[in-house]
Coordinates of N, CA, C and O and ligand atoms in Angstrom, one line a residue:
M1453 N 43.8 6.0 1.8 CA 44.8 4.5 1.9 C 46.4 4.3 0.8 O 45.3 4.6 0.8
N1454 N 47.1 4.7 1.2 CA 48.1 4.6 0.6 C 48.9 3.1 0.7 O 49.4 2.3 2.2
N1455 N 48.3 2.1 -0.7 CA 48.8 1.1 -0.3 C 50.3 0.6 -0.9 O 51.3 -0.6 -0.4
G1456 N 51.2 2.1 -1.1 CA 52.4 1.8 -2.3 C 52.3 1.0 -2.5 O 51.6 0.8 -3.8
A1457 N 53.2 -0.6 -3.3 CA 53.0 -0.8 -4.0 C 52.3 -2.3 -3.8 O 53.0 -3.3 -3.9
S1458 N 51.4 -1.9 -3.4 CA 50.7 -3.4 -2.8 C 50.2 -3.7 -3.9 O 50.3 -3.5 -5.6
L1459 N 50.0 -5.2 -3.8 CA 49.6 -6.0 -5.0 C 47.7 -5.6 -5.0 O 47.0 -6.5 -5.4
I1460 N 47.4 -5.3 -4.0 CA 45.7 -5.2 -4.2 C 45.5 -4.0 -5.3 O 46.0 -2.9 -5.0
P1461 N 45.1 -4.8 -6.4 CA 44.6 -3.5 -7.1 C 43.7 -2.5 -7.0 O 42.6 -3.1 -6.3
S1462 N 43.4 -1.1 -7.2 CA 42.5 -0.2 -7.2 C 41.3 -0.6 -7.5 O 42.0 -1.3 -9.0
L1463 N 40.3 -0.1 -7.8 CA 38.9 -0.2 -8.5 C 38.9 0.6 -9.6 O 39.5 1.5 -9.6
T1464 N 38.7 0.4 -10.5 CA 38.2 0.9 -11.5 C 37.3 0.9 -12.0 O 36.2 -0.1 -11.5
D1465 N 36.7 1.2 -13.0 CA 35.3 1.7 -13.4 C 34.9 0.1 -14.0 O 33.4 0.1 -13.7
D1466 N 35.4 -0.3 -14.5 CA 35.0 -1.3 -15.0 C 35.2 -2.6 -13.5 O 34.3 -3.4 -14.1
D1467 N 35.6 -2.3 -12.6 CA 34.9 -3.5 -11.8 C 33.9 -2.6 -10.4 O 33.2 -3.9 -10.1
R1468 N 33.4 -1.4 -10.7 CA 32.5 -1.1 -10.1 C 31.3 -1.2 -10.4 O 31.3 -1.7 -12.1
D1469 N 30.2 -2.0 -9.8 CA 28.9 -1.3 -10.2 C 28.6 -0.7 -10.3 O 27.3 -0.3 -10.0
V1470 N 28.7 0.1 -11.8 CA 28.2 1.4 -11.8 C 27.0 1.6 -12.4 O 26.0 2.7 -12.7
D1471 N 26.1 0.5 -13.6 CA 25.3 0.5 -13.9 C 23.8 -0.4 -13.4 O 23.1 -1.0 -13.5
G1472 N 24.4 -0.5 -12.1 CA 23.0 -1.6 -11.1 C 23.4 -3.0 -11.4 O 22.1 -3.9 -11.7
G1473 N 24.5 -3.3 -12.3 CA 24.4 -5.0 -12.6 C 24.0 -5.0 -13.6 O 23.6 -5.9 -14.0
R1474 N 23.6 -4.4 -14.9 CA 23.2 -4.5 -15.8 C 24.5 -5.1 -17.1 O 24.4 -5.0 -18.3
G1475 N 25.7 -5.0 -16.5 CA 26.9 -5.2 -17.2 C 27.1 -3.4 -18.1 O 26.3 -2.6 -17.3
N1476 N 28.4 -3.6 -18.4 CA 29.5 -2.3 -18.6 C 28.7 -2.1 -19.8 O 29.1 -1.9 -21.0
T1477 N 27.3 -1.0 -20.0 CA 26.9 -0.7 -21.2 C 27.6 0.5 -21.0 O 27.0 1.5 -22.3
G1478 N 27.6 1.3 -19.8 CA 28.3 2.9 -20.0 C 27.7 3.6 -19.6 O 27.5 5.4 -20.1
I1479 N 25.9 3.0 -19.5 CA 25.0 3.9 -19.1 C 24.9 4.1 -17.7 O 24.3 3.0 -17.0
G1480 N 25.1 5.0 -16.7 CA 24.7 4.9 -15.6 C 23.6 4.9 -15.1 O 22.5 5.5 -16.0
L1481 N 23.8 4.2 -13.6 CA 21.6 4.1 -13.5 C 21.4 5.2 -12.6 O 21.9 6.1 -11.2
A1482 N 20.5 6.7 -12.9 CA 20.6 7.8 -13.2 C 19.5 7.8 -11.8 O 18.9 8.7 -10.9
T1483 N 18.4 7.0 -11.2 CA 17.5 6.8 -10.4 C 17.9 5.8 -9.6 O 17.8 5.0 -9.9
K1484 N 17.3 5.7 -8.0 CA 17.4 4.1 -7.7 C 15.9 3.7 -7.9 O 14.6 4.1 -8.4
P1485 N 16.3 2.3 -8.2 CA 14.8 1.6 -8.5 C 14.1 1.6 -7.6 O 13.5 1.5 -6.7
E1486 N 12.9 1.2 -8.5 CA 11.5 1.7 -8.0 C 11.0 1.3 -6.9 O 11.4 -0.4 -6.9
S1487 N 10.4 1.1 -5.6 CA 10.3 -0.1 -5.0 C 9.0 -0.1 -5.8 O 7.6 0.6 -5.8
K1488 N 8.2 -1.3 -5.1 CA 7.6 -1.9 -5.5 C 6.3 -1.8 -5.3 O 4.9 -1.5 -5.5
T1489 N 6.4 -1.6 -3.7 CA 5.5 -2.1 -2.6 C 5.0 0.1 -2.6 O 6.3 0.3 -1.2
A1490 N 4.0 0.8 -2.9 CA 4.3 1.8 -2.3 C 3.8 2.5 -1.0 O 3.5 2.0 -0.6
K1491 N 4.1 3.5 0.0 CA 4.2 3.2 1.3 C 2.5 4.0 1.1 O 2.9 5.3 0.2
P1492 N 1.9 3.7 2.3 CA 0.5 4.4 1.5 C 1.1 5.7 2.7 O 1.8 5.7 4.0
A1493 N -0.4 6.9 2.2 CA 0.1 7.9 3.0 C -0.5 7.8 4.5 O -1.2 6.8 4.5
L1494 N -0.1 8.3 5.8 CA -0.8 8.5 6.9 C -1.1 9.3 7.5 O -1.2 10.9 7.1
Y1495 N -2.2 8.9 8.2 CA -3.3 10.1 9.4 C -3.0 10.2 10.5 O -3.5 9.6 11.1
K1496 N -2.3 11.4 11.1 CA -2.6 11.1 12.7 C -4.3 11.2 13.1 O -5.0 12.4 12.4
V1497 N -4.4 10.9 13.6 CA -5.9 10.8 14.8 C -6.1 12.1 15.9 O -4.7 11.6 16.6
L1498 N -6.8 13.4 15.6 CA -6.7 14.1 17.0 C -7.8 14.2 17.5 O -9.0 14.4 16.9
M1499 N -7.2 13.7 18.8 CA -8.3 14.3 20.0 C -8.2 16.1 20.4 O -7.3 16.7 20.6
L1500 N -9.6 16.6 20.6 CA -9.5 17.7 20.8 C -10.0 18.4 22.1 O -11.6 17.7 22.9
N1501 N -9.6 19.4 22.7 CA -10.6 19.5 24.4 C -11.8 19.9 24.4 O -12.1 20.7 23.4
D1502 N -12.6 19.7 25.3 CA -14.0 20.9 25.4 C -13.7 20.5 26.7 O -13.2 19.6 27.2
D1503 N -14.7 21.5 26.7 CA -14.9 22.3 28.4 C -15.9 21.1 29.4 O -15.8 21.3 30.3
Y1504 N -16.5 20.4 28.4 CA -17.9 19.6 29.7 C -17.2 18.1 29.5 O -18.2 17.1 29.9
T1505 N -17.0 17.3 28.1 CA -16.7 15.8 28.6 C -15.9 15.2 29.2 O -14.8 16.1 30.2
P1506 N -16.3 14.7 30.2 CA -16.1 14.0 31.8 C -14.6 13.9 31.4 O -14.0 12.9 30.3
M1507 N -13.3 13.5 32.0 CA -11.8 12.6 31.8 C -12.0 11.0 31.3 O -11.7 10.5 30.7
E1508 N -13.0 11.0 32.6 CA -13.0 9.9 32.5 C -13.5 9.3 31.1 O -13.2 7.6 31.0
F1509 N -14.4 9.9 30.8 CA -14.4 9.4 29.1 C -13.8 9.6 28.6 O -14.2 8.3 27.1
V1510 N -13.3 10.3 28.4 CA -12.1 10.7 27.2 C -11.1 8.9 27.8 O -10.4 9.0 26.7
V1511 N -10.5 9.1 28.4 CA -9.7 7.9 28.8 C -10.6 6.3 28.0 O -9.9 6.2 27.9
L1512 N -11.6 6.4 28.6 CA -12.4 4.7 27.8 C -12.5 4.8 26.4 O -12.4 3.9 25.7
T1513 N -12.6 6.2 26.2 CA -12.7 6.5 24.2 C -11.5 6.0 23.9 O -10.9 5.3 23.0
L1514 N -10.1 6.5 24.3 CA -8.6 6.1 23.6 C -8.5 4.6 24.5 O -8.2 4.3 23.4
Q1515 N -9.0 4.3 25.7 CA -8.6 2.6 25.7 C -9.2 1.7 25.1 O -9.6 0.9 24.1
R1516 N -11.0 2.4 24.6 CA -12.0 1.8 23.2 C -11.6 1.2 22.3 O -11.4 0.4 21.0
F1517 N -10.9 2.3 22.0 CA -10.8 2.7 19.8 C -9.8 2.5 19.6 O -8.8 2.7 18.1
F1518 N -8.2 3.3 20.8 CA -7.5 3.2 20.2 C -6.4 2.2 21.1 O -5.3 2.4 20.8
K1519 N -7.1 1.7 21.4 CA -5.7 -0.5 22.3 C -4.9 0.4 23.4 O -4.0 0.1 23.2
M1520 N -5.6 2.0 23.6 CA -4.5 1.8 24.7 C -4.5 1.5 26.1 O -5.8 1.1 26.9
S1521 N -3.5 1.3 26.7 CA -3.6 1.1 28.2 C -4.2 2.3 29.3 O -4.2 3.8 28.5
I1522 N -4.8 1.9 30.3 CA -5.6 2.9 31.1 C -4.0 4.5 31.5 O -4.5 5.4 31.2
E1523 N -2.9 3.8 31.6 CA -1.8 4.7 32.0 C -1.6 5.5 30.5 O -1.2 6.8 30.8
D1524 N -1.4 5.1 29.8 CA -1.1 6.0 28.4 C -2.6 6.7 27.8 O -2.5 7.7 28.1
A1525 N -3.9 6.1 27.7 CA -4.9 6.8 28.0 C -5.2 7.9 29.1 O -5.6 9.3 28.6
T1526 N -5.1 8.0 30.1 CA -4.6 9.1 30.8 C -3.7 10.3 30.6 O -3.8 11.1 30.9
R1527 N -2.5 9.8 29.9 CA -1.4 11.0 29.8 C -2.2 11.2 28.6 O -2.2 13.0 28.5
V1528 N -2.3 10.6 27.2 CA -2.9 11.6 26.6 C -4.0 12.4 26.4 O -4.3 14.0 26.4
M1529 N -5.1 12.1 27.5 CA -6.2 13.2 28.2 C -5.9 13.7 28.5 O -6.0 15.2 28.0
L1530 N -5.2 14.0 29.5 CA -4.4 15.0 30.0 C -3.4 16.1 29.4 O -3.4 17.6 29.4
H1531 N -2.5 15.8 28.7 CA -2.4 16.1 27.5 C -3.1 17.1 26.8 O -2.7 18.4 26.5
V1532 N -4.2 16.4 26.0 CA -5.8 17.2 25.2 C -5.8 18.0 26.0 O -5.8 19.2 25.5
H1533 N -6.0 17.9 27.8 CA -6.9 19.1 28.7 C -6.1 20.0 28.4 O -6.6 21.7 28.8
Q1534 N -4.4 19.8 29.0 CA -3.7 21.5 29.2 C -3.1 21.9 27.7 O -3.1 23.3 27.8
R1535 N -3.0 21.5 27.3 CA -2.7 21.5 25.3 C -3.4 21.9 24.3 O -3.8 22.6 23.5
G1536 N -5.2 21.6 24.5 CA -6.2 21.5 23.5 C -6.0 20.4 22.4 O -7.1 20.9 21.8
V1537 N -5.3 19.8 22.2 CA -5.4 18.9 21.0 C -4.4 17.9 21.6 O -2.5 18.6 22.4
G1538 N -4.5 16.7 20.7 CA -3.2 15.8 21.3 C -3.4 14.7 20.0 O -4.5 14.5 19.9
V1539 N -2.4 13.8 19.3 CA -2.2 12.7 19.0 C -2.9 11.3 19.9 O -1.8 10.6 20.9
C1540 N -3.3 10.4 19.2 CA -4.7 9.5 19.9 C -3.7 8.5 19.1 O -3.3 7.0 19.2
G1541 N -3.2 8.6 17.7 CA -2.4 7.4 16.7 C -2.0 8.0 15.1 O -2.9 8.6 14.9
I1542 N -1.4 6.8 14.7 CA -1.6 7.2 13.2 C -1.9 6.2 12.4 O -1.7 4.9 12.6
F1543 N -2.6 6.8 11.4 CA -3.0 5.3 10.8 C -2.8 5.6 9.1 O -3.3 6.6 8.3
T1544 N -3.5 4.7 8.2 CA -4.2 5.2 6.3 C -5.3 5.5 7.1 O -6.1 5.7 7.6
Y1545 N -5.4 6.1 5.7 CA -6.9 7.2 5.5 C -7.8 6.5 6.5 O -9.0 7.1 7.0
E1546 N -8.4 5.5 5.9 CA -9.5 4.6 5.8 C -9.2 4.1 7.4 O -10.6 4.4 8.1
V1547 N -8.8 3.7 8.0 CA -8.3 3.5 9.1 C -8.8 4.9 10.2 O -10.1 4.5 11.0
A1548 N -7.7 5.9 9.7 CA -8.2 7.0 10.6 C -9.3 7.6 10.5 O -9.8 7.7 11.7
E1549 N -10.2 7.5 9.2 CA -11.9 7.9 9.1 C -12.2 7.1 10.1 O -13.3 7.5 10.4
T1550 N -12.0 5.6 9.7 CA -13.3 4.7 11.0 C -13.2 5.6 12.4 O -14.2 5.3 13.2
K1551 N -11.7 5.4 13.0 CA -12.1 5.9 14.2 C -12.2 7.0 14.2 O -12.9 6.9 15.8
V1552 N -12.3 8.2 13.5 CA -12.6 9.8 14.1 C -14.5 9.3 13.8 O -14.7 10.1 14.8
N1553 N -15.2 8.7 13.1 CA -16.6 8.4 13.6 C -16.9 7.4 14.7 O -17.3 7.4 14.7
Q1554 N -16.3 7.0 15.0 CA -16.7 5.9 16.5 C -16.9 6.6 17.4 O -17.2 6.5 17.9
V1555 N -15.2 7.5 17.2 CA -15.6 8.6 18.4 C -16.1 9.2 18.8 O -17.3 9.2 19.4
I1556 N -17.0 10.2 17.3 CA -17.5 11.3 17.4 C -19.1 10.4 17.6 O -19.3 10.8 17.8
D1557 N -19.1 9.2 16.7 CA -20.4 8.6 17.3 C -20.5 8.8 19.0 O -21.5 8.0 19.5
F1558 N -19.8 7.8 19.8 CA -20.0 7.4 21.0 C -19.7 8.5 21.6 O -20.8 7.9 22.4
A1559 N -19.4 9.7 21.6 CA -19.4 10.9 22.2 C -20.9 11.2 22.2 O -21.7 11.8 23.1
R1560 N -21.2 11.0 21.1 CA -22.2 11.5 21.0 C -23.6 10.9 21.2 O -24.5 10.8 22.3
R1561 N -23.6 9.0 21.4 CA -24.6 8.7 22.2 C -24.4 8.9 23.7 O -25.8 8.4 24.3
H1562 N -23.2 9.4 23.9 CA -23.4 9.5 25.5 C -23.4 11.2 25.6 O -23.8 11.4 27.0
N1563 N -24.0 11.8 24.9 CA -24.3 12.9 24.9 C -23.2 14.3 25.3 O -23.5 15.3 26.2
H1564 N -22.0 13.7 24.7 CA -20.6 15.1 24.7 C -20.2 14.9 23.5 O -20.5 14.6 22.4
P1565 N -19.9 16.6 23.8 CA -19.3 17.0 22.7 C -17.7 17.0 22.4 O -17.5 17.7 21.4
L1566 N -17.4 15.4 22.5 CA -16.2 15.4 22.5 C -15.5 15.2 21.4 O -16.5 14.9 20.3
Q1567 N -14.8 15.9 20.3 CA -14.5 16.3 18.9 C -12.8 15.1 18.6 O -12.4 15.3 19.8
C1568 N -13.6 14.7 17.1 CA -12.1 14.2 16.7 C -12.0 14.8 15.5 O -12.9 14.6 15.2
T1569 N -10.6 14.5 15.1 CA -10.7 15.1 13.8 C -9.2 14.0 13.2 O -8.5 14.0 14.1
M1570 N -8.9 14.4 12.0 CA -7.9 13.9 11.5 C -6.6 14.4 10.4 O -7.1 15.5 10.4
E1571 N -5.6 14.5 10.2 CA -4.9 15.5 9.1 C -3.2 14.3 8.8 O -3.1 13.7 9.7
K1572 N -3.5 15.0 7.7 CA -2.2 14.4 6.9 C -0.7 14.4 7.6 O -0.5 15.4 8.1
E1573 N -0.2 13.4 7.9 CA 0.9 13.1 8.5 C 2.0 14.1 8.5 O 2.1 14.3 6.2
Ligands
TYC690 N1 -11.4 19.8 29.5 C1 -12.2 18.6 30.0 C2 -13.0 18.3 32.1 O1 -11.7 19.9 31.8 C3 -11.4 16.9 30.3 C4 -11.3 16.7 28.8 C5 -10.3 16.3 28.0 C6 -12.5 17.1 27.2 C7 -9.5 15.7 26.6 C8 -12.4 16.7 26.2 O2 -10.2 15.7 24.5 C9 -10.7 16.3 25.5 N2 -13.7 17.9 31.8

């Protein structure tokens, strides 16, 4: 923008915050400020297809352990049935591990071969 003989002065290095507000030390801020709360690694919980587990059991499992509505659970179950694998949810490591174990245990107790696994996002 051309201010011409503007009364608005242009910014100089002295005016800009070149050093993250530490005063004009002449040392620019080379890295962005470190975030104090590091984001935890996330893991996808995956449901695997098989030929034997009843569709209704998979829907019930998704509702019970992943708090899905019957509509979402049916959609995910059909996706897994058709594609072989599908995402049930994304969680921190311990939550994902717990859900995988809950699903496998629930399926085993009902004599279904349903399998569940996790993978880093
Ligand atoms: N393929 C199974 C059947 O035809 C249904 C099924 C869907 C099983 C999803 C597992 O994760 C699964 N009865």
